[in-house]
Amino acid sequence: LSLCNSMAGRPDINGLSARTTFSLSDFSLSLSLSLSLSLSLSLSLSLSLSLSLSLSLSLSLVSLSFWSFFFQLVLVHPRRGTVILKPPTPPTLSATMALVRSIQQTVRTTGVRAAQQVRALGNGLPPVYNEPVWDYVKGVDDDNRANIREACQVVRNETVDIPCVINGEEIYSGNTVDQLAPSQHELTIARIHHADEAMIKRAIDGAVEARKEWELMPWEHRAAVFLRAADMLTTEYRFRALATTMIGQGKNVYQAEIDAAAEAADFFRFGVHYANEILHQQPEHHAAHVWNRLTYRALEGFVAAVPPFNFTAIGANLGACPAIMGNSVLWKPTETAALSNFTIFQILREAGIPDGVIQFVPSYGPTFGDTVAADPRLAAINFTGSTKTFDHLTQLVASRVSTYNTYPRLIGECGGKNFHWLHESADVEDTVNGTIRSAFEYQGQKCSACSRVYVPRSLWPEYKAGMIEALKELRVGQPDEFSSFMTAVIDEKSFDKISGYIEHARQSDDYEILFGGECDKSTGYFIQPTMIQTTDPKSRLMQEEIFGPVVTAYVYEDEDWESCLQTVNETSPYGLTGAVYARDRSVIDTSLRVLHHAAGNIYINAKSTGSVVGQQPFGGARRSGTNDKAGAANYLLRFTSIQSAKECLYRLPDWRYEYMED
Ligand SMILES: NC(=O)c1ccc[n+]([C@@H]2O[C@H](COP(=O)([O-])OP(=O)(O)OC[C@H]3O[C@@H](n4cnc5c(N)ncnc54)[C@H](O)[C@@H]3O)[C@@H](O)[C@H]2O)c1
Ligand SMILES: N[C@@H](CCC=O)C(=O)O
């Protein structure tokens, strides 16, 4: 059990070193095993052998158990064998660390296998666990660093032709759009062949046909495709998935790792895990001589999947997870993330997804939206992106609602205006570190990124100084330079929008730019991390989603903390993520009450980004979306249409009721 529990945590997310996150329970399992082994063996031996022989055997067994204890710790720890051997003084144990790192891959696999055997007993599936995040630490993970550099160089040197893949056929339409590297204009990494309306219609026909066989396929065969894809993605294709995300979407190695490897694999593995739980849920109550059953049908029709640019994993989740539940899907990647999405799609094909079940149809957004919404077989739109686009798709569907064979399900995860609220009891250093990470990692292009901060006057001098000191150190560069914390924003449209907000702040008396503000698109779309202070808590920069590396702070009087919480709650139309930093427990309690509907994901003394599949189901309400919670069973439930069956085990003997006799 301790093994399984330890698998549930993913290191790093809030900045903790992976090497400090193992728990005592990991040790206790190994300890008890080795001690009980040694005790029971020596006991039985002492019964049958002479005392002295038994004693010497016991001693050797104790020493053996010590070593088995040591090795078991390394082998069974599912995420990080290396955690066990953290050297108290690095120079003296550096050789040991190097050795352990060199067997790290083996340990990861072996540890996972050991735990798999434990969990598999429970539910008949291989166990589910969060994919370990690799660190790429200099001097420790040098092989991985070299591999990722090489994989990025391959992406830099090539221009991949990305076809539409319809019913298994690769179609190079010739109607192309280029995918450019955001941080280097001259790099065209892919040429995307767009589908037109006729091709999208053909993809719909093929998908509807393919679904019939796919949804009836025994569950274990469907599940195996995604489990296999997760393994392929995290082993032989890991560096490729990362490199296409790094160069294509402008992520540093760590941001790519948590996205294209860890979260994408988690969506597949946990998707299968949750689907398995759902499929096995059956009515608990049966009247006498009756058998009630539920059948989890796929949606009748097809699912249209429309992901954003900012997470490769979201493409994987939107495009693939409905198929776990037996649906067929049209996956329309966005142009600015086409290469990474295509990489994931190719993995799924190689893992055995049947032709037609997932149709890969890059196309111009409005052409795709109009065509799928016009088809009576549309069963769901699985969307993540801006609130504006989701509004548009919702209106399209609403305007045609009586033409559909079934009411299309609308799943929309949209924008945010996420907050960090500090109380005077907060730990300032912690909030500075959290804000820097949340607001500026991946250039603030996470829907969860912190974008507005509320600071009590008593903490402001220390908080502001801490932020500026960190910002001075924060390096903006190329995605495959290990010194880069930030790189360029995704494209010219984003660049213009973000720089427009900065310009607005420069022109208005409500704001003071405390740091950054420089924007340069001459070689790539670079925007320096920017911190702004406002005197108006309801001004534009406190309300609207910017989706870039800009954070705006408002300073409030310490004694007004409760009314400030009301301001946080009422300022923006969104309700995605937010963080409360305080050490005073009653303040935490009050803040959670006031902010009850302000965020779908609320964080306490933790930054507003970095949700983990299976741990913090993700999504928000208000204008942030339908809050269906990606990374949880609820999400899978949106893609099934339950049929309820009642079977009588007896014959109805008469139509008359007994009371009818006089
Ligand atoms: N809540 C979440 O979970 C979440 C996660 C990631 C991103 N986001 C949000 O996504 C936005 C950034 O992503 P983006 O810039 O790619 O969003 P976007 O709305 O511009 O595009 C999203 C997708 O919609 C497609 N699209 C555009 N017009 C369309 C139309 N008329 N019909 C059909 N499809 C159309 C695009 O091609 C793209 O694939 C931000 O607002 C961010 O907050 C939300
Ligand atoms: N799930 C991610 C955000 C996804 C949207 O961009 C997080 O929690 O940071």
XYZ file of C-alpha atoms and ligand atoms in Angstrom:
715
model
C 0.000 0.000 0.000
C 2.774 2.381 0.841
C 4.178 1.720 -2.597
C 0.904 2.587 -4.231
C 0.533 5.706 -2.163
C 3.978 6.898 -2.956
C 3.180 6.525 -6.635
C 0.388 8.997 -6.369
C 2.672 11.987 -5.858
C 4.507 13.725 -8.616
C 7.574 15.584 -7.445
C 8.537 19.104 -8.175
C 5.220 20.618 -8.980
C 5.356 23.239 -6.320
C 9.052 23.598 -6.478
C 10.010 20.907 -4.004
C 13.014 18.950 -5.065
C 12.126 15.440 -6.075
C 14.937 14.225 -3.918
C 13.208 15.417 -0.787
C 9.746 14.010 -1.331
C 9.918 10.349 -0.433
C 8.038 9.270 2.646
C 8.894 7.157 5.639
C 6.326 4.602 4.542
C 8.506 3.757 1.561
C 11.168 2.672 3.973
C 8.890 0.905 6.364
C 7.698 -1.597 3.802
C 11.208 -2.627 2.902
C 12.290 -2.659 6.513
C 9.467 -4.862 7.667
C 9.988 -7.250 4.791
C 13.660 -7.691 5.429
C 13.300 -7.918 9.191
C 10.504 -10.436 9.038
C 12.446 -12.472 6.523
C 15.495 -12.502 8.696
C 13.572 -13.228 11.913
C 11.470 -16.050 10.541
C 14.419 -17.702 8.860
C 16.654 -17.472 11.893
C 13.834 -18.745 14.144
C 13.211 -21.814 12.067
C 16.918 -22.432 11.726
C 17.519 -22.169 15.440
C 14.890 -24.830 16.026
C 16.639 -27.311 13.824
C 20.295 -26.393 14.133
C 22.669 -25.934 16.988
C 22.624 -22.625 18.818
C 26.007 -21.414 17.608
C 25.263 -22.251 13.983
C 21.908 -20.557 14.242
C 23.486 -17.478 15.797
C 26.050 -17.089 13.063
C 23.383 -17.670 10.419
C 21.159 -15.084 12.092
C 23.945 -12.575 12.068
C 24.638 -13.108 8.417
C 20.928 -12.889 7.666
C 20.669 -9.648 9.587
C 23.516 -8.225 7.563
C 21.916 -9.614 4.399
C 18.638 -8.009 5.327
C 20.442 -4.722 5.821
C 21.681 -4.886 2.263
C 18.390 -6.120 0.899
C 16.764 -3.236 2.764
C 19.143 -0.893 1.057
C 18.629 -2.314 -2.395
C 14.894 -2.717 -2.037
C 14.627 0.936 -1.263
C 16.302 1.733 -4.495
C 14.421 -0.785 -6.525
C 10.913 -0.401 -5.265
C 10.666 3.321 -5.058
C 8.467 3.927 -8.075
C 9.480 7.432 -8.954
C 12.976 8.175 -7.827
C 15.505 5.621 -6.808
C 17.879 8.511 -6.343
C 15.959 10.066 -3.520
C 17.335 7.529 -1.176
C 20.880 8.360 -1.771
C 20.897 12.091 -1.404
C 24.445 12.816 -0.328
C 24.819 14.844 2.840
C 28.008 16.237 1.366
C 27.948 16.059 -2.420
C 31.672 15.715 -3.049
C 32.071 12.634 -0.861
C 29.108 10.784 -2.307
C 29.196 12.100 -5.829
C 30.471 8.781 -7.167
C 27.519 6.990 -5.575
C 25.134 9.544 -7.037
C 26.599 9.035 -10.500
C 26.201 5.287 -10.156
C 22.618 5.623 -9.013
C 21.814 8.037 -11.813
C 23.257 5.613 -14.302
C 20.834 2.913 -13.168
C 18.028 5.436 -12.819
C 16.115 4.288 -15.873
C 16.292 0.678 -14.714
C 15.174 1.643 -11.246
C 12.228 3.580 -12.580
C 11.082 0.646 -14.649
C 11.787 -1.949 -11.992
C 10.116 0.124 -9.312
C 7.080 0.660 -11.425
C 6.883 -3.052 -12.183
C 7.118 -3.983 -8.521
C 4.291 -1.649 -7.672
C 2.304 -2.770 -10.678
C 2.109 -6.244 -9.230
C 0.702 -4.824 -6.016
C -1.959 -2.634 -7.598
C -2.901 -5.075 -10.331
C -4.406 -7.378 -7.741
C -7.002 -4.714 -7.001
C -8.778 -3.866 -10.221
C -7.585 -6.170 -12.946
C -5.757 -3.398 -14.787
C -2.091 -2.552 -14.672
C -1.659 0.040 -11.934
C -2.105 3.700 -12.562
C 0.571 6.192 -11.580
C 1.740 9.660 -12.461
C 4.545 9.543 -14.961
C 7.788 10.630 -13.268
C 9.050 14.042 -14.347
C 12.664 13.990 -15.472
C 14.927 16.745 -14.153
C 17.683 17.191 -16.745
C 20.135 18.274 -14.034
C 23.623 19.184 -15.191
C 26.273 16.747 -14.054
C 23.618 14.203 -13.174
C 21.333 13.732 -16.186
C 23.910 14.533 -18.840
C 22.792 11.758 -21.169
C 19.221 13.041 -21.115
C 20.435 16.588 -21.680
C 22.442 15.461 -24.696
C 19.496 13.474 -26.050
C 17.046 16.334 -25.778
C 19.501 18.757 -27.382
C 19.933 16.360 -30.264
C 16.157 15.852 -30.632
C 15.653 19.640 -30.717
C 18.340 19.963 -33.354
C 16.464 17.447 -35.502
C 13.280 19.525 -35.200
C 15.220 22.691 -36.046
C 16.708 21.095 -39.154
C 13.545 19.662 -40.669
C 10.245 20.821 -42.137
C 7.742 18.041 -41.635
C 4.840 17.726 -44.034
C 1.815 17.064 -41.849
C -1.034 15.356 -43.680
C -4.680 14.922 -42.812
C -5.192 11.294 -41.843
C -8.684 10.133 -42.734
C -9.675 6.467 -42.467
C -5.975 5.653 -42.228
C -5.138 7.408 -45.479
C -2.563 10.205 -45.348
C -3.770 13.082 -47.495
C -1.432 15.867 -48.542
C -3.989 18.403 -49.706
C -1.504 20.988 -50.904
C -3.493 23.661 -49.112
C -0.746 24.404 -46.606
C -0.023 26.606 -43.618
C 3.434 26.788 -42.013
C 4.189 26.160 -38.370
C 6.976 28.518 -37.321
C 9.193 28.366 -34.260
C 7.983 31.217 -31.995
C 11.502 32.104 -30.908
C 13.119 32.096 -34.344
C 11.152 33.412 -37.313
C 13.249 31.733 -39.977
C 12.523 28.212 -38.685
C 9.603 26.548 -40.460
C 9.302 23.285 -38.602
C 6.198 21.959 -40.335
C 4.018 22.459 -43.365
C 0.441 21.618 -42.426
C -1.878 20.271 -45.111
C -5.323 21.584 -44.318
C -8.557 19.689 -44.824
C -11.331 21.503 -46.682
C -15.044 21.113 -46.073
C -15.364 18.043 -48.291
C -12.509 16.280 -46.507
C -13.967 17.091 -43.102
C -17.295 15.616 -44.231
C -15.492 12.483 -45.421
C -13.772 12.266 -42.058
C -17.155 12.485 -40.321
C -18.603 9.663 -42.453
C -15.574 7.475 -41.748
C -15.612 8.210 -38.030
C -19.298 7.394 -37.637
C -18.708 4.103 -39.435
C -15.557 3.215 -37.469
C -17.299 3.856 -34.153
C -19.735 0.973 -34.641
C -17.019 -1.658 -34.422
C -14.788 0.241 -32.001
C -17.376 0.729 -29.282
C -18.247 -2.957 -29.332
C -14.639 -4.075 -29.151
C -13.919 -5.777 -25.783
C -12.863 -3.138 -23.301
C -9.447 -4.614 -22.588
C -8.455 -4.275 -26.241
C -9.534 -0.637 -26.340
C -7.752 0.063 -23.067
C -4.533 -1.618 -24.178
C -4.122 0.791 -27.100
C -3.901 3.786 -24.771
C -1.730 2.087 -22.177
C 0.647 1.075 -24.919
C 0.634 4.613 -26.323
C 1.508 5.982 -22.866
C 4.455 3.630 -22.609
C 5.674 4.435 -26.103
C 5.367 8.147 -25.446
C 7.378 7.989 -22.238
C 10.124 5.756 -23.596
C 11.157 5.671 -27.251
C 9.242 8.833 -28.275
C 9.810 10.911 -25.156
C 12.523 13.166 -26.568
C 10.664 13.588 -29.849
C 7.468 14.635 -28.071
C 9.443 17.076 -25.935
C 11.471 18.520 -28.797
C 8.438 19.164 -31.006
C 6.805 20.924 -28.045
C 9.928 22.906 -27.141
C 10.771 24.239 -30.574
C 7.205 24.300 -31.875
C 5.418 25.867 -28.921
C 8.367 27.591 -27.235
C 8.620 25.608 -23.996
C 11.770 25.123 -21.993
C 12.767 21.527 -21.330
C 11.062 21.343 -17.962
C 7.778 22.836 -19.154
C 7.811 20.424 -22.089
C 8.572 17.501 -19.793
C 5.601 18.141 -17.481
C 3.361 18.620 -20.514
C 4.262 16.408 -23.472
C 5.644 13.468 -21.497
C 4.141 13.417 -18.019
C 0.690 14.933 -18.405
C -0.002 13.421 -21.819
C 0.849 9.926 -20.548
C -1.162 10.580 -17.396
C -4.227 11.460 -19.455
C -3.973 8.106 -21.246
C -3.284 5.989 -18.184
C -5.738 7.705 -15.863
C -8.277 7.877 -18.678
C -8.176 4.097 -18.907
C -8.243 3.781 -15.124
C -11.311 6.016 -14.732
C -13.078 4.458 -17.694
C -12.519 1.065 -16.120
C -14.069 2.285 -12.873
C -17.042 3.739 -14.715
C -17.641 0.670 -16.860
C -17.763 -1.499 -13.751
C -20.291 0.644 -11.920
C -23.564 -1.272 -11.844
C -26.811 -0.829 -9.906
C -26.550 -2.061 -6.347
C -30.263 -2.677 -5.960
C -32.340 -5.314 -7.693
C -35.970 -6.102 -6.884
C -36.755 -9.760 -6.377
C -36.341 -11.775 -9.581
C -34.967 -8.789 -11.461
C -31.494 -8.099 -12.779
C -30.635 -4.431 -13.453
C -27.678 -3.510 -15.594
C -26.056 -0.418 -17.099
C -24.418 -0.276 -20.489
C -21.995 2.568 -21.098
C -22.548 3.360 -24.738
C -20.419 5.667 -26.827
C -22.189 8.805 -28.002
C -24.163 8.131 -31.141
C -22.400 10.186 -33.795
C -18.917 11.692 -33.612
C -16.930 13.934 -31.278
C -15.197 17.066 -32.578
C -11.986 17.781 -30.625
C -10.632 21.332 -30.763
C -7.523 21.907 -28.599
C -5.493 25.097 -27.956
C -1.816 25.666 -28.669
C -0.473 25.800 -25.164
C -0.478 22.157 -24.007
C 0.460 19.168 -26.127
C -1.204 17.103 -23.400
C -4.510 18.889 -23.969
C -4.369 17.887 -27.628
C -3.753 14.311 -26.490
C -6.568 14.431 -23.960
C -9.150 16.049 -26.209
C -8.268 13.966 -29.230
C -7.910 10.609 -27.531
C -9.879 10.363 -24.298
C -13.349 10.285 -25.863
C -12.083 7.270 -27.837
C -11.276 5.478 -24.594
C -15.028 5.477 -23.960
C -15.678 3.986 -27.404
C -16.291 7.194 -29.367
C -14.813 8.205 -32.662
C -13.190 11.599 -32.896
C -12.221 14.270 -35.384
C -9.084 15.844 -33.927
C -8.365 19.294 -35.299
C -4.997 20.475 -33.980
C -4.251 24.169 -33.915
C -1.630 25.378 -36.412
C 0.802 26.561 -33.734
C 0.953 23.126 -32.077
C 0.460 20.894 -35.103
C 3.810 19.089 -34.995
C 3.580 17.959 -31.366
C -0.064 16.941 -31.833
C 0.847 14.977 -34.943
C 3.611 13.220 -32.986
C 1.093 12.069 -30.376
C -1.339 11.010 -33.075
C 1.362 8.930 -34.780
C 2.105 7.223 -31.471
C -1.561 6.314 -31.115
C -1.583 4.860 -34.613
C 1.502 2.817 -33.885
C -0.083 1.691 -30.629
C -2.962 0.264 -32.633
C -5.849 2.722 -32.765
C -7.964 1.442 -35.676
C -8.261 3.559 -38.811
C -11.115 6.045 -38.662
C -11.525 6.004 -34.879
C -9.411 9.133 -34.534
C -9.319 11.228 -37.694
C -6.527 13.789 -37.767
C -7.908 16.801 -39.595
C -5.835 19.973 -39.368
C -7.953 22.725 -40.850
C -8.821 26.389 -40.632
C -10.782 26.838 -37.380
C -13.976 28.394 -38.766
C -14.131 25.858 -41.651
C -13.908 23.031 -39.153
C -16.369 24.610 -36.721
C -18.954 25.392 -39.383
C -18.708 21.946 -40.984
C -18.996 19.865 -37.823
C -21.763 22.057 -36.415
C -23.732 21.627 -39.642
C -23.744 17.839 -39.386
C -26.743 16.190 -37.651
C -24.439 13.461 -36.309
C -22.428 15.868 -34.139
C -22.522 14.264 -30.666
C -20.055 16.474 -28.764
C -17.639 19.349 -29.095
C -14.626 18.767 -26.890
C -13.069 22.210 -26.766
C -10.283 23.966 -24.908
C -9.307 27.490 -25.852
C -10.518 31.026 -25.504
C -13.902 31.936 -24.095
C -14.603 33.878 -27.286
C -14.212 30.807 -29.530
C -16.266 28.635 -27.192
C -19.042 31.256 -27.144
C -19.032 31.151 -30.913
C -19.221 27.340 -31.081
C -21.982 27.277 -28.472
C -23.993 29.776 -30.491
C -23.459 27.779 -33.683
C -24.801 24.645 -32.032
C -27.663 26.503 -30.349
C -28.759 28.001 -33.645
C -29.128 24.500 -35.135
C -30.213 22.610 -32.067
C -33.322 20.988 -33.529
C -31.352 19.556 -36.471
C -29.186 17.158 -34.462
C -29.875 13.446 -33.978
C -28.972 13.866 -30.324
C -28.280 16.934 -28.202
C -24.559 17.606 -28.716
C -22.583 17.772 -25.498
C -20.500 20.896 -25.147
C -17.343 20.551 -23.126
C -15.481 23.851 -22.951
C -12.418 24.704 -20.881
C -11.683 28.373 -21.444
C -9.868 31.442 -20.195
C -8.928 32.670 -16.757
C -7.848 35.720 -14.779
C -6.126 33.924 -11.981
C -5.189 35.509 -8.677
C -2.685 35.229 -5.880
C -4.097 36.799 -2.720
C -1.732 37.411 0.178
C -2.674 37.979 3.790
C -0.351 39.780 6.207
C 0.373 36.379 7.789
C 1.761 35.005 4.495
C 5.326 33.777 4.046
C 6.673 36.386 1.642
C 9.530 34.351 0.188
C 7.140 31.506 -0.570
C 4.686 33.838 -2.316
C 7.435 35.469 -4.353
C 8.693 32.092 -5.565
C 5.152 30.923 -6.287
C 4.255 34.103 -8.166
C 7.380 34.050 -10.305
C 6.701 30.465 -11.303
C 2.983 30.869 -11.842
C 3.036 34.180 -13.693
C 6.093 33.621 -15.872
C 6.642 29.911 -16.490
C 5.799 29.229 -20.137
C 5.614 33.018 -20.601
C 2.333 33.212 -18.681
C 0.623 31.222 -21.433
C -1.160 28.831 -19.090
C -4.843 29.288 -18.555
C -3.979 28.928 -14.854
C -1.173 31.530 -14.819
C -1.258 34.090 -12.044
C -2.202 37.405 -13.586
C -3.357 39.576 -10.663
C -1.866 39.799 -7.184
C -3.272 41.392 -4.033
C -0.685 42.346 -1.410
C -1.197 43.896 2.054
C 0.671 47.153 2.522
C 2.795 45.769 5.360
C 4.238 43.060 3.077
C 4.509 45.133 -0.073
C 8.106 46.467 0.295
C 9.500 42.984 0.922
C 7.292 41.348 -1.710
C 8.094 43.933 -4.387
C 11.839 43.780 -3.680
C 11.750 39.972 -3.794
C 9.896 39.943 -7.099
C 12.217 42.453 -8.743
C 15.301 40.676 -7.512
C 14.027 37.399 -9.000
C 12.918 39.045 -12.242
C 16.386 40.487 -12.764
C 17.783 36.961 -12.742
C 15.128 35.386 -14.908
C 16.539 34.667 -18.350
C 14.587 34.834 -21.594
C 16.126 32.812 -24.415
C 15.808 29.897 -26.802
C 13.792 26.876 -25.624
C 16.679 24.456 -25.948
C 19.132 26.573 -23.976
C 19.162 25.165 -20.486
C 19.611 28.603 -18.937
C 16.250 29.829 -20.284
C 13.377 30.214 -17.863
C 11.199 31.890 -20.498
C 11.199 31.901 -24.299
C 9.053 33.673 -26.896
C 5.244 33.897 -26.891
C 3.442 31.779 -29.426
C 2.783 34.044 -32.422
C 2.409 37.562 -33.725
C -1.259 37.814 -32.774
C -0.439 37.006 -29.147
C 2.595 39.274 -29.195
C 0.511 42.208 -30.426
C -2.224 41.564 -27.888
C 0.164 41.308 -24.924
C 2.268 44.275 -25.955
C -0.996 46.205 -26.410
C -1.816 45.658 -22.730
C 1.675 46.790 -21.726
C 1.299 49.889 -23.870
C -2.087 50.595 -22.289
C -0.434 50.422 -18.847
C 2.309 52.769 -20.020
C -0.237 55.328 -21.223
C -2.621 55.214 -18.262
C -2.288 56.970 -14.895
C -3.728 53.896 -13.163
C -0.550 51.890 -13.636
C 3.167 51.954 -12.992
C 5.450 49.468 -14.741
C 7.761 48.247 -11.984
C 9.796 45.856 -14.116
C 10.086 44.776 -17.745
C 7.736 46.015 -20.441
C 10.173 45.565 -23.342
C 8.774 43.756 -26.372
C 10.771 42.777 -29.433
C 9.536 40.749 -32.388
C 12.496 41.245 -34.692
C 13.847 37.674 -34.404
C 11.198 35.912 -32.333
C 8.149 37.008 -30.309
C 9.980 38.023 -27.163
C 8.303 39.846 -24.308
C 10.273 40.501 -21.144
C 8.640 39.415 -17.877
C 6.628 42.399 -16.742
C 5.393 43.485 -13.329
C 2.916 46.326 -13.063
C 1.319 48.044 -10.072
C -2.173 49.487 -10.248
C -4.074 51.832 -7.983
C -7.423 50.675 -9.372
C -8.330 47.086 -8.441
C -11.077 47.023 -11.055
C -9.009 48.329 -13.950
C -8.613 46.461 -17.251
C -5.395 44.695 -16.364
C -7.065 43.266 -13.252
C -10.075 41.973 -15.206
C -9.106 40.752 -18.664
C -7.121 37.686 -19.643
C -3.762 38.746 -21.122
C -2.217 35.286 -21.640
C 1.347 36.491 -21.503
C 4.169 37.257 -19.041
C 2.477 40.190 -17.334
C 1.383 40.314 -13.702
C -0.430 43.255 -12.117
C -0.363 43.917 -8.376
C -2.743 45.866 -6.189
C -1.748 46.945 -2.679
C -4.500 46.974 -0.038
C -4.559 48.152 3.561
C -3.941 45.238 5.918
C -7.128 45.801 7.911
C -9.246 45.704 4.722
C -8.399 42.097 3.946
C -11.998 40.900 4.020
C -13.253 43.534 1.618
C -10.216 42.826 -0.569
C -11.352 39.206 -0.794
C -14.731 40.460 -1.994
C -12.925 42.490 -4.649
C -11.020 39.401 -5.789
C -14.291 37.526 -6.081
C -16.116 40.225 -8.004
C -13.495 41.713 -10.299
C -13.227 39.259 -13.165
C -15.861 37.263 -15.059
C -13.658 34.160 -14.950
C -13.449 31.449 -12.304
C -10.495 29.242 -13.156
C -7.661 29.204 -10.598
C -6.531 31.205 -7.608
C -4.222 30.984 -4.628
C -4.547 32.106 -1.046
C -1.335 32.686 0.880
C -1.755 32.939 4.667
C -0.549 31.267 7.808
C -3.526 32.327 9.911
C -5.934 29.393 9.736
C -9.082 31.454 10.396
C -8.107 33.735 7.528
C -7.705 30.736 5.253
C -11.152 29.579 6.327
C -12.748 32.969 5.619
C -10.989 33.350 2.298
C -12.196 29.970 1.064
C -15.768 30.934 1.967
C -15.619 34.269 0.156
C -13.866 32.738 -2.858
C -16.111 29.679 -2.958
C -17.114 30.298 -6.595
C -14.103 32.341 -7.655
C -11.987 29.389 -8.792
C -12.529 25.844 -10.011
C -9.012 25.076 -8.740
C -8.135 26.862 -5.516
C -4.665 26.623 -3.989
C -3.712 27.240 -0.367
C -0.127 28.374 0.118
C 0.637 27.003 -3.335
C 0.872 28.688 -6.725
C -2.093 28.704 -9.069
C -0.553 26.501 -11.784
C 0.561 22.891 -12.039
C -2.475 20.696 -11.523
C -1.703 17.002 -11.857
C -3.957 14.426 -13.499
C -5.596 12.237 -10.885
C -4.618 14.637 -8.096
C -6.185 18.026 -8.833
C -8.902 17.569 -11.470
C -8.756 20.706 -13.570
C -11.277 23.267 -14.812
C -13.285 26.315 -13.880
C -16.810 27.649 -14.031
C -18.217 31.135 -14.632
C -16.768 32.318 -17.975
C -13.899 29.824 -17.652
C -15.926 26.947 -18.987
C -18.159 24.010 -18.247
C -15.850 22.737 -15.481
C -15.973 19.102 -16.529
C -12.643 18.498 -14.787
C -9.990 17.104 -17.075
C -7.964 14.478 -15.260
C -10.912 12.974 -13.405
C -13.675 10.437 -13.940
C -16.257 13.223 -14.464
C -14.563 14.077 -17.713
C -14.891 10.546 -19.089
C -18.558 10.535 -18.099
C -19.240 13.291 -20.610
C -18.428 10.823 -23.377
C -20.824 8.062 -22.545
C -24.553 7.758 -22.964
C -25.792 5.271 -20.420
C -28.369 2.655 -21.272
C -30.268 1.195 -18.360
C -31.499 -2.399 -18.724
C -33.951 -4.334 -16.540
C -34.240 -8.050 -17.118
C -37.071 -10.049 -15.570
C -36.062 -13.487 -14.347
C -39.699 -14.638 -14.002
C -42.818 -14.656 -16.173
C -45.582 -12.137 -15.515
C -48.386 -14.580 -14.630
C -51.371 -12.290 -15.151
C -52.186 -8.730 -16.157
C -54.713 -8.330 -13.292
C -53.713 -6.825 -9.921
C -54.601 -8.914 -6.916
C -56.596 -6.116 -5.300
C -59.088 -6.363 -8.135
C -60.673 -9.516 -6.673
C -63.804 -8.722 -4.590
N -9.420 26.148 -19.062
C -8.498 25.361 -19.603
O -8.361 24.205 -19.247
C -7.600 25.915 -20.659
C -6.444 25.222 -20.994
C -5.609 25.742 -21.981
C -5.917 26.921 -22.607
N -7.044 27.582 -22.255
C -7.377 28.851 -22.894
O -7.068 28.796 -24.273
C -6.763 30.095 -24.758
C -5.494 30.051 -25.562
O -5.567 29.112 -26.574
P -5.797 29.497 -28.097
O -5.184 30.824 -28.352
O -5.324 28.343 -28.897
O -7.380 29.636 -28.146
P -8.318 29.882 -29.424
O -9.695 30.024 -28.917
O -7.784 30.948 -30.277
O -8.190 28.538 -30.268
C -8.555 27.302 -29.714
C -8.895 26.346 -30.831
O -10.075 26.789 -31.461
C -9.907 26.751 -32.877
N -10.858 27.674 -33.481
C -10.766 28.991 -33.634
N -11.883 29.464 -34.218
C -12.692 28.403 -34.417
C -13.997 28.227 -34.975
N -14.683 29.258 -35.453
N -14.511 26.994 -35.019
C -13.831 25.933 -34.543
N -12.595 26.034 -34.010
C -12.039 27.259 -33.953
C -8.446 27.092 -33.038
O -7.993 26.731 -34.326
C -7.844 26.266 -31.936
O -7.696 24.929 -32.332
C -6.650 30.972 -23.529
O -7.807 31.729 -23.416
C -6.532 29.971 -22.404
O -6.971 30.465 -21.160
C -7.891 27.101 -21.312
N -3.572 22.273 -16.053
C -2.611 23.311 -16.187
C -3.104 24.443 -17.028
C -3.681 24.063 -18.342
C -4.020 25.282 -19.125
O -3.283 25.928 -19.753
C -2.232 23.871 -14.839
O -2.853 23.526 -13.846
O -1.332 24.686 -14.764
